[in-house]
Coordinates of C-alpha atoms in Angstrom, one line a residue:
M30 CA 0.0 0.0 0.0
T31 CA 1.4 3.3 -1.1
P32 CA 0.9 6.6 0.9
D33 CA -1.5 7.7 -1.9
E34 CA -3.6 4.6 -1.5
L35 CA -3.6 5.0 2.3
S36 CA -4.5 8.7 1.9
R37 CA -7.5 7.7 -0.3
A38 CA -8.6 5.1 2.2
L39 CA -8.7 7.7 4.9
S40 CA -10.7 10.0 2.7
A41 CA -13.1 7.2 2.0
A42 CA -13.5 6.5 5.7
L43 CA -14.3 10.1 6.3
H44 CA -16.9 10.1 3.5
T45 CA -18.5 7.0 4.9
A46 CA -18.7 8.7 8.3
V47 CA -20.4 11.7 6.7
D48 CA -22.8 9.5 4.8
D49 CA -24.0 7.5 7.8
G50 CA -24.4 10.6 9.9
T51 CA -21.6 9.9 12.3
L52 CA -19.6 12.9 11.2
A53 CA -21.5 16.2 10.9
L54 CA -19.6 17.7 8.0
P55 CA -20.7 18.7 4.5
A56 CA -19.4 16.3 2.0
D57 CA -17.3 19.0 0.3
A58 CA -15.5 19.6 3.5
V59 CA -13.9 16.2 3.4
P60 CA -10.4 16.4 1.8
A61 CA -10.0 14.4 -1.4
S62 CA -6.7 13.2 0.0
V63 CA -5.5 13.1 3.6
H64 CA -1.9 14.0 4.4
V65 CA 0.1 11.1 5.9
E66 CA 3.7 11.1 7.0
R67 CA 6.3 8.7 8.4
P68 CA 6.4 8.9 12.2
R69 CA 9.7 10.0 13.7
Q70 CA 9.8 7.0 15.9
R71 CA 9.5 3.7 14.0
E72 CA 7.6 1.9 16.9
H73 CA 4.7 4.3 16.3
G74 CA 3.8 2.6 13.1
D75 CA 4.4 3.0 9.4
W76 CA 2.3 6.1 8.8
A77 CA 0.6 8.9 10.9
T78 CA -2.0 11.6 10.3
N79 CA -3.5 14.4 12.3
V80 CA -6.6 14.7 10.1
A81 CA -8.9 14.2 13.2
L82 CA -7.3 17.3 14.8
Q83 CA -7.9 19.3 11.6
L84 CA -11.6 18.4 11.2
A85 CA -13.0 17.8 14.7
K86 CA -13.9 21.3 15.6
R87 CA -15.9 21.9 12.5
A88 CA -17.6 18.6 12.9
G89 CA -18.6 19.5 16.5
T90 CA -16.7 16.7 18.1
T91 CA -13.4 16.1 19.9
P92 CA -10.3 15.1 17.9
R93 CA -9.9 11.9 19.9
A94 CA -13.5 10.8 19.4
L95 CA -13.1 11.4 15.6
A96 CA -9.8 9.6 15.6
E97 CA -11.3 6.6 17.4
D98 CA -14.1 6.4 14.9
L99 CA -11.7 6.6 12.0
A100 CA -9.5 4.0 13.5
A101 CA -12.4 1.5 13.8
R102 CA -13.2 2.1 10.1
L103 CA -9.7 2.1 8.7
V104 CA -8.6 -1.1 10.5
A105 CA -11.0 -3.0 8.2
T106 CA -9.2 -1.8 5.1
P107 CA -7.2 -4.6 3.4
G108 CA -3.5 -4.2 4.1
V109 CA -3.9 -2.3 7.3
R110 CA -2.8 -4.3 10.3
S111 CA -3.5 -1.9 13.1
V112 CA -4.5 1.7 13.9
D113 CA -3.7 3.3 17.2
V114 CA -5.0 6.6 18.6
A115 CA -2.3 8.6 20.3
G116 CA -2.4 11.8 22.3
P117 CA -5.2 14.2 21.6
G118 CA -6.2 12.4 18.3
F119 CA -3.2 11.4 16.2
L120 CA -3.6 8.2 14.2
N121 CA -0.7 5.8 14.0
I122 CA -1.2 3.3 11.2
T123 CA 0.7 0.0 10.8
L124 CA 0.4 -1.9 7.5
D125 CA 0.8 -5.7 7.2
A126 CA 4.0 -6.8 5.6
A127 CA 2.4 -7.9 2.3
A128 CA 0.7 -4.6 1.8
A129 CA 3.8 -2.6 2.7
G130 CA 6.1 -4.7 0.6
E131 CA 4.0 -4.2 -2.6
V132 CA 5.9 -1.0 -3.1
A133 CA 8.7 -3.1 -4.6
R134 CA 6.4 -4.3 -7.3
T135 CA 5.1 -0.7 -7.8
V136 CA 8.7 0.6 -8.2
L137 CA 9.8 -2.0 -10.7
T138 CA 6.7 -1.7 -12.7
A139 CA 7.0 2.1 -13.0
G140 CA 10.8 1.9 -13.5
P141 CA 12.3 5.4 -14.3
A142 CA 8.9 6.9 -13.9
Y143 CA 8.6 6.0 -10.2
G144 CA 8.6 9.2 -8.2
R145 CA 7.2 11.3 -11.0
G146 CA 3.8 13.0 -10.4
G147 CA 1.5 15.7 -11.5
S148 CA 1.6 18.2 -8.7
E149 CA 2.9 20.9 -11.1
A150 CA 1.0 19.7 -14.1
G151 CA -0.2 22.4 -16.5
K152 CA 2.2 25.0 -15.3
K153 CA 4.7 26.7 -17.6
I154 CA 7.7 27.8 -15.6
N155 CA 10.5 30.0 -16.7
L156 CA 13.5 29.2 -14.5
E157 CA 16.5 31.7 -14.8
F158 CA 19.7 30.7 -13.1
V159 CA 23.4 31.2 -13.3
S160 CA 23.3 34.2 -15.7
A161 CA 26.9 35.0 -15.0
N162 CA 28.3 38.1 -16.8
P163 CA 30.5 37.0 -19.8
T164 CA 33.5 38.8 -18.3
G165 CA 35.2 35.8 -16.8
P166 CA 34.8 32.1 -15.9
I167 CA 31.9 31.0 -13.7
H168 CA 32.8 31.5 -10.0
I169 CA 31.8 29.2 -7.2
G170 CA 28.6 31.0 -6.4
G171 CA 27.4 30.6 -10.0
V172 CA 28.4 26.9 -9.8
R173 CA 26.0 26.5 -6.9
W174 CA 23.2 27.9 -8.9
A175 CA 24.1 25.7 -11.9
A176 CA 23.8 22.6 -9.7
V177 CA 20.7 23.7 -7.8
G178 CA 18.9 25.3 -10.7
D179 CA 19.3 22.3 -13.0
S180 CA 18.2 20.0 -10.2
L181 CA 15.2 22.2 -9.5
A182 CA 14.3 22.1 -13.2
R183 CA 14.5 18.3 -13.2
V184 CA 12.3 18.1 -10.1
L185 CA 9.7 20.5 -11.5
E186 CA 9.6 18.5 -14.8
A187 CA 9.2 15.3 -12.8
S188 CA 6.2 16.9 -11.2
G189 CA 4.5 17.7 -14.5
A190 CA 5.6 21.3 -15.2
Q191 CA 6.9 22.5 -18.5
V192 CA 10.2 24.2 -17.7
T193 CA 12.2 26.6 -19.7
R194 CA 15.8 26.9 -18.5
E195 CA 16.9 30.4 -19.3
Y196 CA 20.3 32.2 -19.1
Y197 CA 20.3 36.0 -19.0
F198 CA 23.2 37.2 -21.1
N199 CA 24.2 40.6 -19.6
D200 CA 25.7 42.4 -22.6
H201 CA 24.4 45.9 -22.1
G202 CA 26.4 47.2 -19.2
A203 CA 29.5 49.0 -18.1
Q204 CA 31.1 45.7 -17.1
I205 CA 31.3 44.7 -20.7
D206 CA 33.2 47.9 -21.5
R207 CA 35.6 47.2 -18.6
F208 CA 36.2 43.7 -19.9
A209 CA 37.0 45.0 -23.4
R210 CA 39.4 47.6 -22.0
S211 CA 41.0 44.8 -19.9
L212 CA 41.5 42.6 -23.0
L213 CA 43.0 45.5 -25.0
A214 CA 45.4 46.5 -22.1
R215 CA 46.6 42.9 -21.7
A216 CA 47.1 42.6 -25.5
K217 CA 49.2 45.7 -25.5
G218 CA 51.2 44.5 -22.5
E219 CA 49.8 47.2 -20.3
P220 CA 48.5 46.8 -16.7
A221 CA 44.7 46.1 -16.4
P222 CA 42.6 49.2 -15.9
E223 CA 41.9 50.0 -12.2
D224 CA 38.3 48.8 -12.6
G225 CA 39.2 46.0 -15.0
Y226 CA 39.6 42.2 -14.9
G227 CA 42.7 40.2 -14.1
G228 CA 43.7 36.6 -14.2
E229 CA 45.4 34.4 -16.8
Y230 CA 42.1 34.0 -18.7
V231 CA 42.2 37.6 -19.8
S232 CA 45.5 36.9 -21.6
E233 CA 44.1 33.7 -23.1
I234 CA 41.1 35.5 -24.5
A235 CA 43.1 38.5 -25.7
D236 CA 45.5 36.2 -27.6
A237 CA 42.6 34.3 -29.1
V238 CA 40.9 37.5 -30.3
I239 CA 44.1 38.6 -32.0
A240 CA 44.6 35.2 -33.7
E241 CA 40.9 35.0 -34.8
A242 CA 41.1 38.5 -36.3
V243 CA 44.3 37.8 -38.2
A244 CA 43.0 34.4 -39.4
A245 CA 40.0 36.2 -40.8
G246 CA 42.1 38.6 -42.8
E247 CA 41.4 41.5 -40.5
P248 CA 44.1 43.8 -39.1
D249 CA 45.8 42.9 -35.8
P250 CA 43.5 44.9 -33.4
R251 CA 46.6 46.2 -31.6
T252 CA 47.4 48.3 -34.6
L253 CA 44.0 50.0 -34.6
P254 CA 43.0 53.2 -32.8
D255 CA 42.0 52.3 -29.2
A256 CA 38.3 52.9 -29.8
D257 CA 38.3 50.6 -32.8
A258 CA 40.5 48.0 -31.1
Q259 CA 38.3 48.0 -28.0
E260 CA 35.2 47.3 -30.1
V261 CA 37.0 44.3 -31.7
F262 CA 38.0 43.0 -28.3
R263 CA 34.4 43.6 -27.1
A264 CA 32.7 41.8 -29.9
R265 CA 35.1 38.8 -30.3
G266 CA 36.2 38.7 -26.6
V267 CA 32.6 38.5 -25.2
D268 CA 31.6 35.9 -27.7
R269 CA 34.6 33.7 -26.9
M270 CA 34.2 34.1 -23.1
F271 CA 30.5 33.2 -23.4
D272 CA 31.4 30.2 -25.5
E273 CA 33.7 29.1 -22.7
I274 CA 31.0 29.5 -20.2
K275 CA 28.5 27.5 -22.2
A276 CA 31.1 24.7 -22.7
S277 CA 31.9 24.6 -19.0
L278 CA 28.2 24.4 -18.1
H279 CA 27.6 21.7 -20.7
D280 CA 30.5 19.6 -19.3
F281 CA 28.8 20.1 -15.8
G282 CA 25.6 18.6 -17.2
V283 CA 23.8 22.0 -17.5
D284 CA 22.3 23.3 -20.8
F285 CA 19.8 26.0 -21.3
D286 CA 16.8 26.3 -23.6
V287 CA 17.1 30.1 -24.0
Y288 CA 20.1 32.4 -23.9
F289 CA 18.5 35.8 -23.7
H290 CA 20.5 38.9 -24.5
E291 CA 19.9 42.0 -22.4
D292 CA 20.8 44.2 -25.4
D293 CA 17.7 42.8 -27.2
L294 CA 15.4 44.4 -24.6
H295 CA 16.7 47.8 -25.6
A296 CA 17.2 47.2 -29.3
S297 CA 13.7 45.8 -29.7
G298 CA 11.8 48.5 -27.9
A299 CA 10.7 46.1 -25.1
V300 CA 11.7 48.6 -22.5
E301 CA 9.6 51.3 -23.9
R302 CA 6.6 49.0 -24.3
A303 CA 6.8 47.8 -20.7
I304 CA 7.0 51.4 -19.5
D305 CA 4.0 52.4 -21.7
R306 CA 2.0 49.5 -20.2
L307 CA 2.8 50.7 -16.7
R308 CA 2.0 54.3 -17.6
T309 CA -1.4 53.2 -19.0
A310 CA -2.0 51.4 -15.7
G311 CA -1.4 54.7 -13.8
H312 CA 1.8 53.6 -12.1
I313 CA 4.3 56.0 -13.8
F314 CA 5.0 59.6 -12.8
E315 CA 7.5 62.3 -13.7
A316 CA 9.6 64.2 -11.2
D317 CA 13.0 66.0 -11.2
G318 CA 13.2 65.5 -15.0
A319 CA 13.1 61.7 -14.6
T320 CA 10.5 59.1 -15.1
W321 CA 9.5 57.0 -12.0
L322 CA 7.7 53.9 -11.2
R323 CA 5.5 54.2 -8.1
T324 CA 6.6 50.9 -6.5
T325 CA 5.8 52.2 -3.0
D326 CA 2.1 51.5 -3.8
F327 CA 3.1 47.8 -3.9
G328 CA 5.3 47.5 -0.8
D329 CA 8.7 48.7 -2.0
D330 CA 10.6 51.0 0.4
K331 CA 10.9 53.8 -2.2
D332 CA 9.8 54.7 -5.7
R333 CA 12.2 53.8 -8.5
V334 CA 13.7 55.9 -11.3
I335 CA 13.3 54.0 -14.6
I336 CA 14.3 56.7 -17.1
K337 CA 17.0 59.0 -15.7
S338 CA 17.0 62.8 -16.2
D339 CA 19.6 62.5 -19.0
G340 CA 17.1 60.3 -20.9
E341 CA 19.1 57.0 -20.4
A342 CA 17.2 54.0 -19.1
A343 CA 18.0 53.0 -15.5
Y344 CA 19.1 49.5 -14.8
I345 CA 15.8 48.4 -13.4
S346 CA 14.1 49.3 -16.7
G347 CA 15.7 46.3 -18.3
D348 CA 14.5 44.1 -15.4
I349 CA 10.9 45.4 -15.8
A350 CA 10.9 44.7 -19.5
Y351 CA 12.5 41.3 -19.1
Y352 CA 9.9 40.1 -16.5
L353 CA 7.1 41.2 -18.8
D354 CA 8.8 39.5 -21.8
K355 CA 8.9 36.2 -19.9
R356 CA 5.2 36.4 -19.0
E357 CA 4.3 37.4 -22.6
R358 CA 6.2 34.3 -23.8
G359 CA 3.8 32.2 -21.9
A360 CA 5.4 31.6 -18.5
D361 CA 2.8 31.2 -15.7
D362 CA 5.6 31.3 -13.0
V363 CA 8.8 33.2 -13.4
I364 CA 11.6 31.9 -11.0
I365 CA 14.8 33.8 -10.7
M366 CA 17.8 32.5 -8.7
L367 CA 20.1 35.2 -7.4
G368 CA 23.1 35.5 -5.1
A369 CA 23.1 36.9 -1.6
D370 CA 24.2 40.3 -2.8
H371 CA 20.9 40.7 -4.6
H372 CA 18.7 40.7 -1.6
G373 CA 17.7 44.3 -2.1
Y374 CA 16.4 43.4 -5.6
V375 CA 13.5 41.3 -4.2
G376 CA 11.2 44.0 -2.9
R377 CA 11.4 46.2 -6.0
M378 CA 10.8 43.3 -8.4
M379 CA 7.9 42.0 -6.4
A380 CA 6.5 45.5 -6.7
V381 CA 7.0 45.4 -10.4
C382 CA 5.2 42.1 -10.6
A383 CA 2.2 43.6 -8.7
A384 CA 2.2 46.7 -10.8
F385 CA 1.6 44.5 -13.9
G386 CA -1.4 43.0 -12.1
D387 CA 0.4 39.7 -11.2
E388 CA 0.7 37.9 -7.9
P389 CA 4.1 38.4 -6.2
G390 CA 5.4 35.1 -4.8
T391 CA 3.4 33.1 -7.4
N392 CA 3.9 34.7 -10.9
L393 CA 7.3 35.9 -9.7
Q394 CA 9.4 33.9 -7.3
I395 CA 13.0 35.0 -6.4
L396 CA 15.3 32.5 -4.7
I397 CA 18.4 34.0 -2.9
G398 CA 21.4 31.7 -2.4
Q399 CA 24.1 32.1 0.2
M400 CA 27.9 31.8 -0.1
V401 CA 29.9 28.7 -0.8
N402 CA 33.3 28.3 0.9
L403 CA 35.9 25.8 -0.3
V404 CA 38.2 24.2 2.2
K405 CA 41.3 22.0 1.5
D406 CA 43.7 20.7 4.1
G407 CA 41.7 22.6 6.7
V408 CA 42.5 25.9 5.0
P409 CA 40.0 28.1 2.9
V410 CA 40.7 28.0 -0.8
R411 CA 40.9 31.6 -1.8
M412 CA 41.6 32.0 -5.5
S413 CA 42.0 30.3 -8.9
K414 CA 45.2 30.0 -10.7
R415 CA 43.4 30.9 -14.0
A416 CA 40.9 33.4 -12.8
G417 CA 43.1 35.1 -10.3
T418 CA 40.5 36.4 -7.8
V419 CA 37.8 33.7 -7.6
V420 CA 37.4 29.9 -7.5
T421 CA 35.8 28.7 -10.7
L422 CA 33.6 25.8 -11.9
E423 CA 36.6 24.2 -13.5
D424 CA 38.6 24.4 -10.3
L425 CA 35.9 22.6 -8.3
V426 CA 35.4 19.9 -11.0
D427 CA 39.2 19.4 -11.3
A428 CA 39.3 18.9 -7.5
V429 CA 36.4 16.5 -7.0
G430 CA 34.7 15.6 -10.3
V431 CA 31.3 16.6 -11.7
D432 CA 29.2 14.2 -9.6
A433 CA 30.6 15.1 -6.3
A434 CA 30.5 18.8 -7.2
R435 CA 26.8 18.7 -8.3
Y436 CA 25.7 16.6 -5.4
S437 CA 27.5 18.5 -2.7
L438 CA 26.2 21.9 -4.0
A439 CA 22.6 20.6 -4.4
R440 CA 22.2 18.8 -1.0
S441 CA 21.9 21.9 1.1
S442 CA 19.2 24.5 1.4
V443 CA 20.2 27.6 -0.7
D444 CA 19.4 30.0 2.1
S445 CA 22.3 28.6 4.1
S446 CA 26.0 29.1 3.5
I447 CA 28.0 25.9 2.9
D448 CA 31.6 24.8 3.4
L449 CA 32.8 22.2 0.9
D450 CA 35.6 20.1 2.2
L451 CA 37.5 19.1 -0.9
D452 CA 39.4 16.5 0.9
L453 CA 36.2 14.8 2.2
L454 CA 34.6 14.9 -1.2
S455 CA 37.6 13.2 -2.8
R456 CA 37.4 10.2 -0.3
A457 CA 35.7 6.9 -0.9
T458 CA 34.3 6.8 2.6
N459 CA 30.8 6.9 4.2
E460 CA 31.5 10.4 5.4
N461 CA 31.4 11.6 1.8
P462 CA 27.7 11.9 1.1
V463 CA 27.9 11.4 -2.6
F464 CA 30.0 8.3 -2.3
Y465 CA 27.6 7.0 0.4
V466 CA 24.6 7.3 -2.0
Q467 CA 26.4 6.2 -5.2
Y468 CA 27.9 3.2 -3.4
A469 CA 24.4 2.1 -2.3
H470 CA 23.5 2.0 -6.0
A471 CA 26.7 0.2 -7.0
R472 CA 26.1 -2.3 -4.1
T473 CA 22.5 -3.1 -5.4
V474 CA 24.0 -3.9 -8.8
N475 CA 26.6 -6.1 -7.2
V476 CA 24.0 -7.9 -5.1
A477 CA 21.9 -8.6 -8.3
R478 CA 25.0 -9.8 -10.1
N479 CA 25.9 -12.2 -7.2
A480 CA 22.3 -13.3 -7.1
A481 CA 22.4 -14.3 -10.7
D482 CA 25.6 -16.3 -10.1
H483 CA 23.8 -18.2 -7.4
G484 CA 20.7 -18.9 -9.4
V485 CA 18.5 -16.3 -7.6
S486 CA 16.1 -14.4 -9.9
R487 CA 12.8 -12.6 -9.4
T488 CA 10.9 -15.6 -10.9
R489 CA 10.8 -19.3 -9.9
E490 CA 12.1 -22.1 -12.1
D491 CA 8.7 -22.5 -13.7
G492 CA 8.7 -18.8 -14.7
T493 CA 6.0 -17.7 -12.2
D494 CA 6.3 -14.5 -10.2
A495 CA 8.3 -15.2 -7.0
F496 CA 7.4 -11.9 -5.3
E497 CA 5.9 -12.7 -1.8
P498 CA 6.0 -9.3 0.0
A499 CA 4.6 -10.9 3.3
L500 CA 8.0 -12.5 3.7
L501 CA 9.6 -9.1 4.1
E502 CA 9.3 -9.1 7.9
H503 CA 12.8 -8.3 9.2
P504 CA 12.9 -4.8 10.9
T505 CA 15.5 -3.6 8.3
E506 CA 13.2 -4.7 5.5
T507 CA 10.1 -2.9 6.9
A508 CA 12.3 0.2 7.3
L509 CA 13.6 0.0 3.7
V510 CA 10.2 -0.7 2.3
G511 CA 8.7 2.3 4.1
R512 CA 11.5 4.5 2.8
L513 CA 10.9 3.4 -0.8
T514 CA 7.3 4.6 -0.6
E515 CA 8.4 8.1 0.2
L516 CA 10.0 9.2 -3.1
P517 CA 6.9 10.5 -4.8
R518 CA 6.0 12.6 -1.8
I519 CA 9.5 13.9 -1.5
V520 CA 9.6 14.9 -5.2
A521 CA 6.3 16.7 -5.0
Q522 CA 7.4 18.5 -1.8
A523 CA 10.7 19.5 -3.4
A524 CA 8.9 20.9 -6.4
E525 CA 6.3 22.8 -4.3
L526 CA 8.9 24.4 -2.0
R527 CA 11.5 24.8 -4.8
E528 CA 13.9 22.8 -2.6
P529 CA 15.7 20.1 -4.6
H530 CA 18.0 19.4 -1.6
R531 CA 15.2 17.4 -0.1
V532 CA 15.8 14.7 -2.8
A533 CA 19.5 14.5 -1.8
R534 CA 18.7 14.2 1.9
Y535 CA 16.1 11.5 1.1
L536 CA 18.7 9.6 -0.9
E537 CA 21.1 9.7 2.1
A538 CA 18.4 8.3 4.4
L539 CA 17.5 5.6 1.8
A540 CA 21.2 4.6 1.4
G541 CA 21.5 4.3 5.2
D542 CA 18.4 2.0 5.3
Y543 CA 19.8 -0.1 2.4
H544 CA 23.2 -0.5 3.9
K545 CA 21.7 -1.7 7.2
W546 CA 19.5 -4.1 5.3
Y547 CA 22.4 -5.4 3.4
G548 CA 24.2 -6.2 6.6
E549 CA 21.3 -8.1 8.1
C550 CA 19.5 -9.9 5.2
R551 CA 21.0 -12.1 2.6
V552 CA 19.7 -12.3 -1.0
T553 CA 21.9 -15.3 -1.9
P554 CA 21.7 -18.6 0.0
F555 CA 24.3 -19.3 2.6
G556 CA 26.2 -22.6 2.5
D557 CA 24.0 -25.5 1.6
E558 CA 20.9 -23.5 1.9
E559 CA 18.6 -23.8 -1.1
V560 CA 17.2 -20.8 -3.0
S561 CA 13.8 -19.9 -1.6
D562 CA 11.1 -17.3 -2.2
V563 CA 12.6 -15.3 0.6
H564 CA 15.8 -14.9 -1.4
R565 CA 13.8 -14.1 -4.6
T566 CA 11.6 -11.6 -2.8
R567 CA 14.6 -9.9 -1.3
L568 CA 16.0 -9.6 -4.8
W569 CA 12.8 -7.7 -5.7
L570 CA 13.5 -5.3 -2.8
N571 CA 17.1 -4.9 -3.8
D572 CA 16.3 -4.1 -7.4
A573 CA 13.5 -1.7 -6.3
T574 CA 16.1 0.1 -4.2
R575 CA 18.5 0.3 -7.1
Q576 CA 15.7 1.9 -9.2
V577 CA 14.8 4.5 -6.6
V578 CA 18.4 5.5 -6.0
A579 CA 19.0 5.8 -9.7
N580 CA 15.8 7.9 -10.1
G581 CA 16.7 10.2 -7.3
L582 CA 20.3 10.7 -8.5
G583 CA 18.9 11.5 -11.9
L584 CA 16.8 14.3 -10.5
L585 CA 20.1 15.8 -9.2
G586 CA 21.9 15.3 -12.5
V587 CA 24.3 12.9 -10.8
G588 CA 25.4 9.5 -12.2
A589 CA 24.4 6.1 -10.7
P590 CA 27.6 4.0 -11.1
E591 CA 27.4 0.2 -11.3
R592 CA 30.8 -0.3 -9.9
M593 CA 32.9 1.7 -7.4

């Protein structure tokens, strides 16, 4: 019995109580599904619910009385072994082994689809993440967003959403001019401008720009007047840097559906159209020679200049147009992932969302991520050999590999800072969380391989199904079975809360349950013992665990190795 099936059974019991007059509730007040969760203490049963506490007051009864009535009805449900009422009205539900163990069949029947659901079905979600300026390699903060953003996209898609992964290419700012000046200075053998960019990569890009120009039959840009040379370095240098960024992300397992150029907002007239729409809605005013958006009407701490007194568009004008553009392209929800230094951006953009008549927190969602610190040999890692001032995606991957990097960055809530111990992530020990989970998968494959060598399969000699879930009675088996049932709920919750780290933490708990089971229960016969349905059924459980671990790792963009 899955949590969904138990939830529906509880709902049916409530409807029966309404129909026979025991429960004084209108039928539409009975939830279509009842929330159930795993008790913190295993001895309290397989599942628990507080539905009696939620409905009792409206029904004119006490939570305990309602719980006792539900317990008497639910215990008659096939697959339910016992129902206990605890405290003021909690229900603790224990399933019989056969009903609980059926999850192994459910998992293997569903295969890669197990864990997927429809909680986000029908939604079109635009997810913008990374969006690093093309003025240097992706630093460690951007790498965190690459891992978390891609994992979130996978989780949302697994929950039924249509997700557009989008990268905002910031090519309309002063930082691009500084980058071009830095390339030109390095090409001419001069020090970088005071506000420019350093690091070996600047020399690499500058040399490549010169080589490309000459190969194309153009003059060496160093021979041109500075203004013309800077434009060459701007055009070719930014393109080459962005190509490097895209290649690095691709190697990290992250690709985007849309690469949106900020310059297009200004060149296409999107900024003017967005401002006109806000003006028509009555949210624009003129003061001190500038054009303002009255964001204080929507909770912002001050109104915002969108066209400066010199006629130039303020930075926020591009953000306004970009949000509207995403919505006009069909996005129901716009999710933007930003670093901790953008916290002040949230209030003004939520006000913009409201000014367009949308719902802040729904149509626009902004996730703020905290810092990542790298530690090696107990000492903070401060800078990259190539980038000079920051640690880059390539530095992290070179140190620990793609899987360890992605997993370690995605396993923590983004609103907390994290310290990544490079030594720990390089070790093949249980203290390394990605190794611990991946080793569980490799172990399931090895168990299946050994089972085949010993003549153990999921069917009997006559070809009949050998799955007898009632035989899964060992405490480690019931714990493992219970954990397998949770993946669909975890995925739905991770999608709803925009928290893919919940999948990683679930996998670590599942790996722990599996390793304990492996130490207590044999899939292959021992000594002269003959192959029995116990062994065959345990193979079902082993293979179901392999599928769930692989599915979960896939949601994080992490490999499921068969040997380690």
